[in-house]
N, CA, C and O atoms as a GROMACS GRO file, in nm:
protein
  484
    1MET      N    1  -1.977  -1.018   0.095
    1MET     CA    2  -1.863  -1.107   0.086
    1MET      C    3  -1.854  -1.185   0.217
    1MET      O    4  -1.884  -1.130   0.323
    2SER      N    5  -1.815  -1.308   0.210
    2SER     CA    6  -1.812  -1.394   0.328
    2SER      C    7  -1.700  -1.355   0.424
    2SER      O    8  -1.600  -1.294   0.387
    3GLU      N    9  -1.722  -1.393   0.551
    3GLU     CA   10  -1.621  -1.368   0.655
    3GLU      C   11  -1.492  -1.441   0.620
    3GLU      O   12  -1.383  -1.397   0.655
    4LYS      N   13  -1.506  -1.554   0.552
    4LYS     CA   14  -1.388  -1.632   0.515
    4LYS      C   15  -1.302  -1.555   0.414
    4LYS      O   16  -1.180  -1.550   0.426
    5LYS      N   17  -1.369  -1.495   0.314
    5LYS     CA   18  -1.294  -1.423   0.211
    5LYS      C   19  -1.254  -1.283   0.259
    5LYS      O   20  -1.149  -1.232   0.220
    6MET      N   21  -1.338  -1.221   0.344
    6MET     CA   22  -1.308  -1.089   0.398
    6MET      C   23  -1.304  -1.100   0.551
    6MET      O   24  -1.402  -1.067   0.618
    7PRO      N   25  -1.190  -1.147   0.605
    7PRO     CA   26  -1.181  -1.169   0.749
    7PRO      C   27  -1.178  -1.040   0.831
    7PRO      O   28  -1.201  -1.044   0.952
    8VAL      N   29  -1.150  -0.928   0.768
    8VAL     CA   30  -1.146  -0.799   0.839
    8VAL      C   31  -1.248  -0.707   0.772
    8VAL      O   32  -1.236  -0.674   0.653
    9ASP      N   33  -1.348  -0.665   0.850
    9ASP     CA   34  -1.452  -0.580   0.792
    9ASP      C   35  -1.452  -0.438   0.849
    9ASP      O   36  -1.543  -0.361   0.818
   10GLY      N   37  -1.354  -0.403   0.928
   10GLY     CA   38  -1.347  -0.267   0.978
   10GLY      C   39  -1.233  -0.249   1.074
   10GLY      O   40  -1.191  -0.348   1.136
   11PRO      N   41  -1.181  -0.133   1.091
   11PRO     CA   42  -1.224  -0.009   1.028
   11PRO      C   43  -1.187  -0.001   0.880
   11PRO      O   44  -1.245   0.079   0.806
   12PHE      N   45  -1.094  -0.084   0.834
   12PHE     CA   46  -1.061  -0.092   0.692
   12PHE      C   47  -1.076  -0.237   0.649
   12PHE      O   48  -1.012  -0.326   0.705
   13ARG      N   49  -1.162  -0.260   0.550
   13ARG     CA   50  -1.186  -0.396   0.503
   13ARG      C   51  -1.058  -0.455   0.441
   13ARG      O   52  -0.984  -0.386   0.372
   14ILE      N   53  -1.035  -0.583   0.467
   14ILE     CA   54  -0.924  -0.656   0.405
   14ILE      C   55  -0.981  -0.788   0.355
   14ILE      O   56  -1.040  -0.864   0.432
   15SER      N   57  -0.962  -0.813   0.227
   15SER     CA   58  -0.999  -0.945   0.176
   15SER      C   59  -0.872  -1.017   0.136
   15SER      O   60  -0.771  -0.955   0.101
   16VAL      N   61  -0.878  -1.148   0.140
   16VAL     CA   62  -0.762  -1.232   0.111
   16VAL      C   63  -0.800  -1.330   0.002
   16VAL      O   64  -0.903  -1.398   0.011
   17GLU      N   65  -0.718  -1.338  -0.100
   17GLU     CA   66  -0.740  -1.433  -0.208
   17GLU      C   67  -0.610  -1.505  -0.240
   17GLU      O   68  -0.501  -1.450  -0.226
   18SER      N   69  -0.624  -1.628  -0.283
   18SER     CA   70  -0.504  -1.704  -0.318
   18SER      C   71  -0.459  -1.667  -0.458
   18SER      O   72  -0.539  -1.632  -0.545
   19ILE      N   73  -0.328  -1.674  -0.478
   19ILE     CA   74  -0.265  -1.662  -0.609
   19ILE      C   75  -0.166  -1.778  -0.618
   19ILE      O   76  -0.136  -1.840  -0.517
   20PRO      N   77  -0.116  -1.807  -0.735
   20PRO     CA   78  -0.029  -1.924  -0.748
   20PRO      C   79   0.092  -1.924  -0.655
   20PRO      O   80   0.140  -2.031  -0.617
   21THR      N   81   0.141  -1.808  -0.618
   21THR     CA   82   0.261  -1.802  -0.534
   21THR      C   83   0.235  -1.766  -0.390
   21THR      O   84   0.330  -1.749  -0.313
   22GLY      N   85   0.109  -1.754  -0.349
   22GLY     CA   86   0.077  -1.718  -0.211
   22GLY      C   87  -0.061  -1.659  -0.198
   22GLY      O   88  -0.160  -1.723  -0.235
   23VAL      N   89  -0.069  -1.536  -0.146
   23VAL     CA   90  -0.198  -1.470  -0.127
   23VAL      C   91  -0.186  -1.322  -0.164
   23VAL      O   92  -0.076  -1.266  -0.167
   24THR      N   93  -0.299  -1.262  -0.192
   24THR     CA   94  -0.306  -1.118  -0.206
   24THR      C   95  -0.395  -1.064  -0.095
   24THR      O   96  -0.495  -1.126  -0.059
   25LEU      N   97  -0.358  -0.950  -0.042
   25LEU     CA   98  -0.441  -0.879   0.055
   25LEU      C   99  -0.497  -0.758  -0.017
   25LEU      O  100  -0.421  -0.671  -0.060
   26ASP      N  101  -0.628  -0.750  -0.029
   26ASP     CA  102  -0.690  -0.632  -0.090
   26ASP      C  103  -0.719  -0.533   0.022
   26ASP      O  104  -0.807  -0.557   0.105
   27VAL      N  105  -0.646  -0.422   0.023
   27VAL     CA  106  -0.661  -0.318   0.125
   27VAL      C  107  -0.710  -0.189   0.061
   27VAL      O  108  -0.665  -0.080   0.096
   28GLY      N  109  -0.802  -0.203  -0.034
   28GLY     CA  110  -0.855  -0.088  -0.107
   28GLY      C  111  -0.911   0.021  -0.018
   28GLY      O  112  -0.889   0.139  -0.045
   29ALA      N  113  -0.984  -0.015   0.086
   29ALA     CA  114  -1.042   0.086   0.176
   29ALA      C  115  -0.932   0.166   0.245
   29ALA      O  116  -0.945   0.287   0.264
   30PHE      N  117  -0.823   0.099   0.282
   30PHE     CA  118  -0.711   0.168   0.345
   30PHE      C  119  -0.642   0.260   0.245
   30PHE      O  120  -0.608   0.373   0.279
   31VAL      N  121  -0.622   0.213   0.123
   31VAL     CA  122  -0.559   0.294   0.020
   31VAL      C  123  -0.644   0.419  -0.008
   31VAL      O  124  -0.590   0.528  -0.024
   32GLN      N  125  -0.775   0.403  -0.013
   32GLN     CA  126  -0.863   0.518  -0.034
   32GLN      C  127  -0.845   0.620   0.079
   32GLN      O  128  -0.840   0.740   0.055
   33HIS      N  129  -0.835   0.571   0.202
   33HIS     CA  130  -0.813   0.658   0.317
   33HIS      C  131  -0.679   0.732   0.303
   33HIS      O  132  -0.672   0.852   0.330
   34VAL      N  133  -0.575   0.662   0.263
   34VAL     CA  134  -0.443   0.723   0.248
   34VAL      C  135  -0.445   0.828   0.138
   34VAL      O  136  -0.392   0.938   0.156
   35VAL      N  137  -0.506   0.796   0.024
   35VAL     CA  138  -0.512   0.892  -0.086
   35VAL      C  139  -0.588   1.017  -0.041
   35VAL      O  140  -0.548   1.129  -0.073
   36HIS      N  141  -0.697   0.998   0.032
   36HIS     CA  142  -0.772   1.112   0.084
   36HIS      C  143  -0.682   1.199   0.172
   36HIS      O  144  -0.682   1.321   0.160
   37ASP      N  145  -0.606   1.135   0.261
   37ASP     CA  146  -0.516   1.210   0.348
   37ASP      C  147  -0.408   1.284   0.269
   37ASP      O  148  -0.370   1.396   0.304
   38VAL      N  149  -0.359   1.223   0.162
   38VAL     CA  150  -0.258   1.288   0.078
   38VAL      C  151  -0.318   1.412   0.012
   38VAL      O  152  -0.257   1.518   0.011
   39VAL      N  153  -0.437   1.397  -0.044
   39VAL     CA  154  -0.502   1.511  -0.109
   39VAL      C  155  -0.524   1.623  -0.009
   39VAL      O  156  -0.500   1.740  -0.039
   40GLU      N  157  -0.571   1.588   0.111
   40GLU     CA  158  -0.593   1.690   0.214
   40GLU      C  159  -0.462   1.756   0.256
   40GLU      O  160  -0.458   1.876   0.281
   41ALA      N  161  -0.354   1.677   0.263
   41ALA     CA  162  -0.224   1.735   0.299
   41ALA      C  163  -0.177   1.832   0.192
   41ALA      O  164  -0.124   1.938   0.223
   42LEU      N  165  -0.197   1.796   0.066
   42LEU     CA  166  -0.158   1.886  -0.043
   42LEU      C  167  -0.240   2.014  -0.042
   42LEU      O  168  -0.190   2.121  -0.075
   43ARG      N  169  -0.368   2.002  -0.004
   43ARG     CA  170  -0.455   2.120   0.000
   43ARG      C  171  -0.427   2.209   0.120
   43ARG      O  172  -0.436   2.331   0.110
   44SER      N  173  -0.392   2.148   0.233
   44SER     CA  174  -0.384   2.226   0.357
   44SER      C  175  -0.242   2.271   0.394
   44SER      O  176  -0.227   2.369   0.466
   45ASP      N  177  -0.140   2.202   0.345
   45ASP     CA  178  -0.002   2.239   0.376
   45ASP      C  179   0.056   2.310   0.255
   45ASP      O  180   0.085   2.247   0.153
   46GLU      N  181   0.073   2.440   0.267
   46GLU     CA  182   0.115   2.520   0.154
   46GLU      C  183   0.248   2.473   0.093
   46GLU      O  184   0.263   2.472  -0.029
   47SER      N  185   0.344   2.434   0.179
   47SER     CA  186   0.474   2.393   0.125
   47SER      C  187   0.463   2.263   0.046
   47SER      O  188   0.529   2.247  -0.056
   48LEU      N  189   0.380   2.170   0.092
   48LEU     CA  190   0.361   2.046   0.015
   48LEU      C  191   0.293   2.076  -0.118
   48LEU      O  192   0.331   2.021  -0.221
   49GLY      N  193   0.193   2.164  -0.115
   49GLY     CA  194   0.125   2.202  -0.238
   49GLY      C  195   0.217   2.269  -0.338
   49GLY      O  196   0.211   2.241  -0.457
   50GLU      N  197   0.303   2.357  -0.288
   50GLU     CA  198   0.398   2.426  -0.376
   50GLU      C  199   0.497   2.327  -0.436
   50GLU      O  200   0.532   2.337  -0.554
   51ARG      N  201   0.542   2.232  -0.356
   51ARG     CA  202   0.637   2.131  -0.407
   51ARG      C  203   0.570   2.044  -0.512
   51ARG      O  204   0.634   2.007  -0.611
   52PHE      N  205   0.443   2.011  -0.492
   52PHE     CA  206   0.370   1.932  -0.590
   52PHE      C  207   0.356   2.012  -0.720
   52PHE      O  208   0.377   1.959  -0.829
   53ASP      N  209   0.319   2.139  -0.709
   53ASP     CA  210   0.308   2.224  -0.828
   53ASP      C  211   0.441   2.232  -0.902
   53ASP      O  212   0.443   2.228  -1.025
   54ALA      N  213   0.551   2.242  -0.829
   54ALA     CA  214   0.682   2.248  -0.892
   54ALA      C  215   0.712   2.119  -0.968
   54ALA      O  216   0.772   2.123  -1.075
   55LEU      N  217   0.669   2.006  -0.915
   55LEU     CA  218   0.690   1.878  -0.986
   55LEU      C  219   0.613   1.875  -1.117
   55LEU      O  220   0.661   1.821  -1.217
   56LEU      N  221   0.493   1.934  -1.117
   56LEU     CA  222   0.415   1.937  -1.240
   56LEU      C  223   0.483   2.019  -1.349
   56LEU      O  224   0.466   1.992  -1.468
   57ASP      N  225   0.560   2.119  -1.306
   57ASP     CA  226   0.630   2.206  -1.402
   57ASP      C  227   0.759   2.145  -1.455
   57ASP      O  228   0.814   2.194  -1.554
   58MET      N  229   0.807   2.038  -1.392
   58MET     CA  230   0.932   1.977  -1.436
   58MET      C  231   0.913   1.905  -1.569
   58MET      O  232   0.804   1.855  -1.600
   59ARG      N  233   1.019   1.901  -1.646
   59ARG     CA  234   1.016   1.824  -1.770
   59ARG      C  235   1.011   1.676  -1.736
   59ARG      O  236   1.046   1.637  -1.624
   60PRO      N  237   0.970   1.591  -1.830
   60PRO     CA  238   0.969   1.447  -1.805
   60PRO      C  239   1.105   1.399  -1.756
   60PRO      O  240   1.210   1.448  -1.799
   61GLN      N  241   1.102   1.305  -1.666
   61GLN     CA  242   1.227   1.255  -1.607
   61GLN      C  243   1.308   1.175  -1.707
   61GLN      O  244   1.253   1.102  -1.790
   62ASP      N  245   1.438   1.190  -1.699
   62ASP     CA  246   1.531   1.117  -1.783
   62ASP      C  247   1.574   0.993  -1.706
   62ASP      O  248   1.634   1.002  -1.600
   63ALA      N  249   1.543   0.876  -1.761
   63ALA     CA  250   1.575   0.750  -1.693
   63ALA      C  251   1.724   0.733  -1.672
   63ALA      O  252   1.766   0.659  -1.583
   64HIS      N  253   1.806   0.802  -1.752
   64HIS     CA  254   1.951   0.791  -1.739
   64HIS      C  255   2.008   0.890  -1.638
   64HIS      O  256   2.128   0.891  -1.612
   65ARG      N  257   1.922   0.975  -1.582
   65ARG     CA  258   1.965   1.072  -1.482
   65ARG      C  259   1.874   1.061  -1.360
   65ARG      O  260   1.786   1.144  -1.340
   66PRO      N  261   1.896   0.958  -1.276
   66PRO     CA  262   1.807   0.933  -1.164
   66PRO      C  263   1.802   1.046  -1.062
   66PRO      O  264   1.706   1.055  -0.985
   67GLU      N  265   1.904   1.133  -1.058
   67GLU     CA  266   1.902   1.243  -0.961
   67GLU      C  267   1.784   1.337  -0.985
   67GLU      O  268   1.745   1.411  -0.895
   68ARG      N  269   1.727   1.334  -1.105
   68ARG     CA  270   1.612   1.420  -1.135
   68ARG      C  271   1.488   1.375  -1.060
   68ARG      O  272   1.394   1.453  -1.048
   69SER      N  273   1.485   1.253  -1.010
   69SER     CA  274   1.366   1.205  -0.940
   69SER      C  275   1.369   1.236  -0.791
   69SER      O  276   1.272   1.208  -0.722
   70LEU      N  277   1.477   1.294  -0.739
   70LEU     CA  278   1.484   1.323  -0.596
   70LEU      C  279   1.369   1.408  -0.545
   70LEU      O  280   1.316   1.378  -0.438
   71PRO      N  281   1.327   1.514  -0.615
   71PRO     CA  282   1.213   1.590  -0.563
   71PRO      C  283   1.088   1.505  -0.546
   71PRO      O  284   1.012   1.524  -0.452
   72VAL      N  285   1.066   1.411  -0.637
   72VAL     CA  286   0.951   1.321  -0.626
   72VAL      C  287   0.966   1.233  -0.503
   72VAL      O  288   0.874   1.220  -0.422
   73GLU      N  289   1.083   1.173  -0.488
   73GLU     CA  290   1.107   1.084  -0.374
   73GLU      C  291   1.095   1.159  -0.241
   73GLU      O  292   1.040   1.106  -0.144
   74GLU      N  293   1.146   1.282  -0.238
   74GLU     CA  294   1.137   1.361  -0.115
   74GLU      C  295   0.992   1.396  -0.083
   74GLU      O  296   0.952   1.389   0.033
   75LEU      N  297   0.914   1.435  -0.184
   75LEU     CA  298   0.774   1.467  -0.161
   75LEU      C  299   0.698   1.344  -0.116
   75LEU      O  300   0.616   1.352  -0.024
   76VAL      N  301   0.724   1.230  -0.178
   76VAL     CA  302   0.659   1.106  -0.137
   76VAL      C  303   0.692   1.076   0.009
   76VAL      O  304   0.602   1.042   0.086
   77ALA      N  305   0.817   1.087   0.047
   77ALA     CA  306   0.857   1.059   0.186
   77ALA      C  307   0.787   1.154   0.283
   77ALA      O  308   0.742   1.111   0.389
   78ASP      N  309   0.777   1.280   0.247
   78ASP     CA  310   0.711   1.376   0.334
   78ASP      C  311   0.561   1.349   0.345
   78ASP      O  312   0.503   1.363   0.452
   79LEU      N  313   0.499   1.310   0.233
   79LEU     CA  314   0.356   1.278   0.237
   79LEU      C  315   0.331   1.151   0.317
   79LEU      O  316   0.234   1.143   0.392
   80VAL      N  317   0.418   1.052   0.304
   80VAL     CA  318   0.404   0.930   0.383
   80VAL      C  319   0.413   0.962   0.532
   80VAL      O  320   0.344   0.903   0.614
   81ALA      N  321   0.501   1.058   0.566
   81ALA     CA  322   0.514   1.097   0.706
   81ALA      C  323   0.386   1.163   0.759
   81ALA      O  324   0.358   1.158   0.879
   82VAL      N  325   0.309   1.224   0.670
   82VAL     CA  326   0.186   1.294   0.709
   82VAL      C  327   0.069   1.197   0.723
   82VAL      O  328  -0.014   1.212   0.813
   83VAL      N  329   0.062   1.098   0.636
   83VAL     CA  330  -0.053   1.006   0.637
   83VAL      C  331  -0.021   0.883   0.720
   83VAL      O  332   0.095   0.856   0.750
   84GLY      N  333  -0.124   0.808   0.756
   84GLY     CA  334  -0.105   0.686   0.832
   84GLY      C  335  -0.049   0.575   0.747
   84GLY      O  336  -0.082   0.562   0.629
   85THR      N  337   0.036   0.494   0.807
   85THR     CA  338   0.093   0.381   0.734
   85THR      C  339   0.062   0.248   0.800
   85THR      O  340   0.099   0.143   0.748
   86LYS      N  341  -0.007   0.251   0.913
   86LYS     CA  342  -0.039   0.127   0.982
   86LYS      C  343  -0.185   0.093   0.959
   86LYS      O  344  -0.273   0.178   0.970
   87LEU      N  345  -0.209  -0.032   0.929
   87LEU     CA  346  -0.343  -0.081   0.901
   87LEU      C  347  -0.392  -0.157   1.024
   87LEU      O  348  -0.344  -0.267   1.051
   88PRO      N  349  -0.485  -0.101   1.099
   88PRO     CA  350  -0.529  -0.168   1.222
   88PRO      C  351  -0.617  -0.289   1.192
   88PRO      O  352  -0.705  -0.285   1.106
   89VAL      N  353  -0.592  -0.396   1.264
   89VAL     CA  354  -0.675  -0.516   1.260
   89VAL      C  355  -0.700  -0.554   1.405
   89VAL      O  356  -0.606  -0.580   1.480
   90TYR      N  357  -0.827  -0.559   1.445
   90TYR     CA  358  -0.862  -0.573   1.586
   90TYR      C  359  -0.913  -0.712   1.622
   90TYR      O  360  -0.981  -0.778   1.544
   91GLY      N  361  -0.877  -0.754   1.744
   91GLY     CA  362  -0.936  -0.871   1.809
   91GLY      C  363  -0.950  -0.994   1.722
   91GLY      O  364  -0.854  -1.042   1.662
   92VAL      N  365  -1.072  -1.043   1.717
   92VAL     CA  366  -1.103  -1.166   1.645
   92VAL      C  367  -1.071  -1.152   1.497
   92VAL      O  368  -1.036  -1.250   1.431
   93GLN      N  369  -1.083  -1.030   1.444
   93GLN     CA  370  -1.052  -1.010   1.302
   93GLN      C  371  -0.905  -1.042   1.273
   93GLN      O  372  -0.873  -1.094   1.166
   94ALA      N  373  -0.816  -1.012   1.367
   94ALA     CA  374  -0.674  -1.044   1.348
   94ALA      C  375  -0.656  -1.196   1.336
   94ALA      O  376  -0.578  -1.243   1.254
   95LEU      N  377  -0.728  -1.270   1.418
   95LEU     CA  378  -0.720  -1.415   1.411
   95LEU      C  379  -0.780  -1.469   1.282
   95LEU      O  380  -0.727  -1.562   1.222
   96ARG      N  381  -0.893  -1.409   1.238
   96ARG     CA  382  -0.953  -1.453   1.111
   96ARG      C  383  -0.858  -1.424   0.995
   96ARG      O  384  -0.844  -1.506   0.904
   97LEU      N  385  -0.794  -1.308   0.998
   97LEU     CA  386  -0.700  -1.272   0.892
   97LEU      C  387  -0.583  -1.370   0.889
   97LEU      O  388  -0.545  -1.420   0.784
   98ALA      N  389  -0.527  -1.397   1.006
   98ALA     CA  390  -0.416  -1.492   1.015
   98ALA      C  391  -0.460  -1.630   0.965
   98ALA      O  392  -0.386  -1.696   0.892
   99GLY      N  393  -0.578  -1.672   1.005
   99GLY     CA  394  -0.629  -1.803   0.962
   99GLY      C  395  -0.649  -1.811   0.812
   99GLY      O  396  -0.617  -1.912   0.750
  100ARG      N  397  -0.703  -1.704   0.755
  100ARG     CA  398  -0.727  -1.702   0.610
  100ARG      C  399  -0.595  -1.704   0.534
  100ARG      O  400  -0.580  -1.776   0.435
  101ILE      N  401  -0.499  -1.624   0.579
  101ILE     CA  402  -0.368  -1.624   0.513
  101ILE      C  403  -0.303  -1.761   0.524
  101ILE      O  404  -0.250  -1.814   0.426
  102GLU      N  405  -0.308  -1.820   0.644
  102GLU     CA  406  -0.248  -1.952   0.663
  102GLU      C  407  -0.316  -2.056   0.574
  102GLU      O  408  -0.249  -2.139   0.513
  103ALA      N  409  -0.449  -2.052   0.567
  103ALA     CA  410  -0.522  -2.151   0.488
  103ALA      C  411  -0.485  -2.141   0.340
  103ALA      O  412  -0.473  -2.242   0.272
  104LEU      N  413  -0.468  -2.020   0.291
  104LEU     CA  414  -0.437  -2.003   0.150
  104LEU      C  415  -0.288  -2.023   0.120
  104LEU      O  416  -0.253  -2.072   0.012
  105ALA      N  417  -0.203  -1.986   0.213
  105ALA     CA  418  -0.059  -1.993   0.188
  105ALA      C  419  -0.001  -2.132   0.215
  105ALA      O  420   0.099  -2.169   0.153
  106ALA      N  421  -0.060  -2.208   0.304
  106ALA     CA  422  -0.004  -2.339   0.341
  106ALA      C  423   0.015  -2.432   0.221
  106ALA      O  424   0.122  -2.491   0.208
  107PRO      N  425  -0.085  -2.448   0.134
  107PRO     CA  426  -0.063  -2.536   0.019
  107PRO      C  427   0.048  -2.486  -0.074
  107PRO      O  428   0.124  -2.566  -0.129
  108VAL      N  429   0.058  -2.356  -0.090
  108VAL     CA  430   0.163  -2.299  -0.175
  108VAL      C  431   0.299  -2.327  -0.113
  108VAL      O  432   0.392  -2.370  -0.181
  109ALA      N  433   0.310  -2.301   0.019
  109ALA     CA  434   0.438  -2.324   0.088
  109ALA      C  435   0.476  -2.472   0.081
  109ALA      O  436   0.593  -2.505   0.062
  110ALA      N  437   0.378  -2.560   0.097
  110ALA     CA  438   0.407  -2.704   0.088
  110ALA      C  439   0.458  -2.740  -0.051
  110ALA      O  440   0.552  -2.819  -0.065
  111GLY      N  441   0.397  -2.682  -0.153
  111GLY     CA  442   0.442  -2.707  -0.290
  111GLY      C  443   0.584  -2.655  -0.315
  111GLY      O  444   0.663  -2.719  -0.384
  112LEU      N  445   0.614  -2.539  -0.258
  112LEU     CA  446   0.748  -2.483  -0.273
  112LEU      C  447   0.852  -2.568  -0.201
  112LEU      O  448   0.962  -2.591  -0.252
  113ARG      N  449   0.815  -2.614  -0.083
  113ARG     CA  450   0.909  -2.702  -0.008
  113ARG      C  451   0.934  -2.830  -0.086
  113ARG      O  452   1.047  -2.877  -0.096
  114ALA      N  453   0.827  -2.886  -0.143
  114ALA     CA  454   0.842  -3.009  -0.220
  114ALA      C  455   0.930  -2.985  -0.343
  114ALA      O  456   1.014  -3.068  -0.377
  115ALA      N  457   0.911  -2.871  -0.409
  115ALA     CA  458   0.990  -2.840  -0.526
  115ALA      C  459   1.137  -2.820  -0.489
  115ALA      O  460   1.226  -2.863  -0.562
  116GLU      N  461   1.162  -2.753  -0.376
  116GLU     CA  462   1.299  -2.734  -0.331
  116GLU      C  463   1.364  -2.867  -0.297
  116GLU      O  464   1.481  -2.889  -0.330
  117GLY      N  465   1.288  -2.955  -0.233
  117GLY     CA  466   1.341  -3.087  -0.200
  117GLY      C  467   1.367  -3.170  -0.324
  117GLY      O  468   1.465  -3.243  -0.332
  118GLY      N  469   1.279  -3.157  -0.422
  118GLY     CA  470   1.295  -3.230  -0.546
  118GLY      C  471   1.414  -3.181  -0.627
  118GLY      O  472   1.482  -3.259  -0.693
  119ALA      N  473   1.438  -3.050  -0.621
  119ALA     CA  474   1.549  -2.992  -0.697
  119ALA      C  475   1.683  -3.030  -0.634
  119ALA      O  476   1.784  -3.042  -0.703
  120ALA      N  477   1.681  -3.048  -0.501
  120ALA     CA  478   1.806  -3.081  -0.432
  120ALA      C  479   1.842  -3.227  -0.452
  120ALA      O  480   1.959  -3.264  -0.439
  121ALA      N  481   1.745  -3.310  -0.484
  121ALA     CA  482   1.773  -3.454  -0.497
  121ALA      C  483   1.840  -3.488  -0.626
  121ALA      O  484   1.869  -3.605  -0.651
   0.00000   0.00000   0.00000
């Protein structure tokens, strides 16, 4: 993949593509790393593993009783605290990423500004 489309090639690859409303950042390598860390946390931390097992034993959640989802939300919060949440982008790659985002987002932003101006008139 070209440097233009994938401005960040390590430690976690990031590719940038335009969509009608802006850009998408594909951070699949980072997500894979996070999922790996979550699995390792569930395997190595007995209390997290037990809480996950308890969630599997729960009946399906009732959409009309949101309090039933608290154990899920609490486990997610604890797992997020265990795994990394920052995606490092170093040196020149940070500038390439910024440039790629700007190049793809600028036409969309210009179109939105024009539409806002047209709607106000």
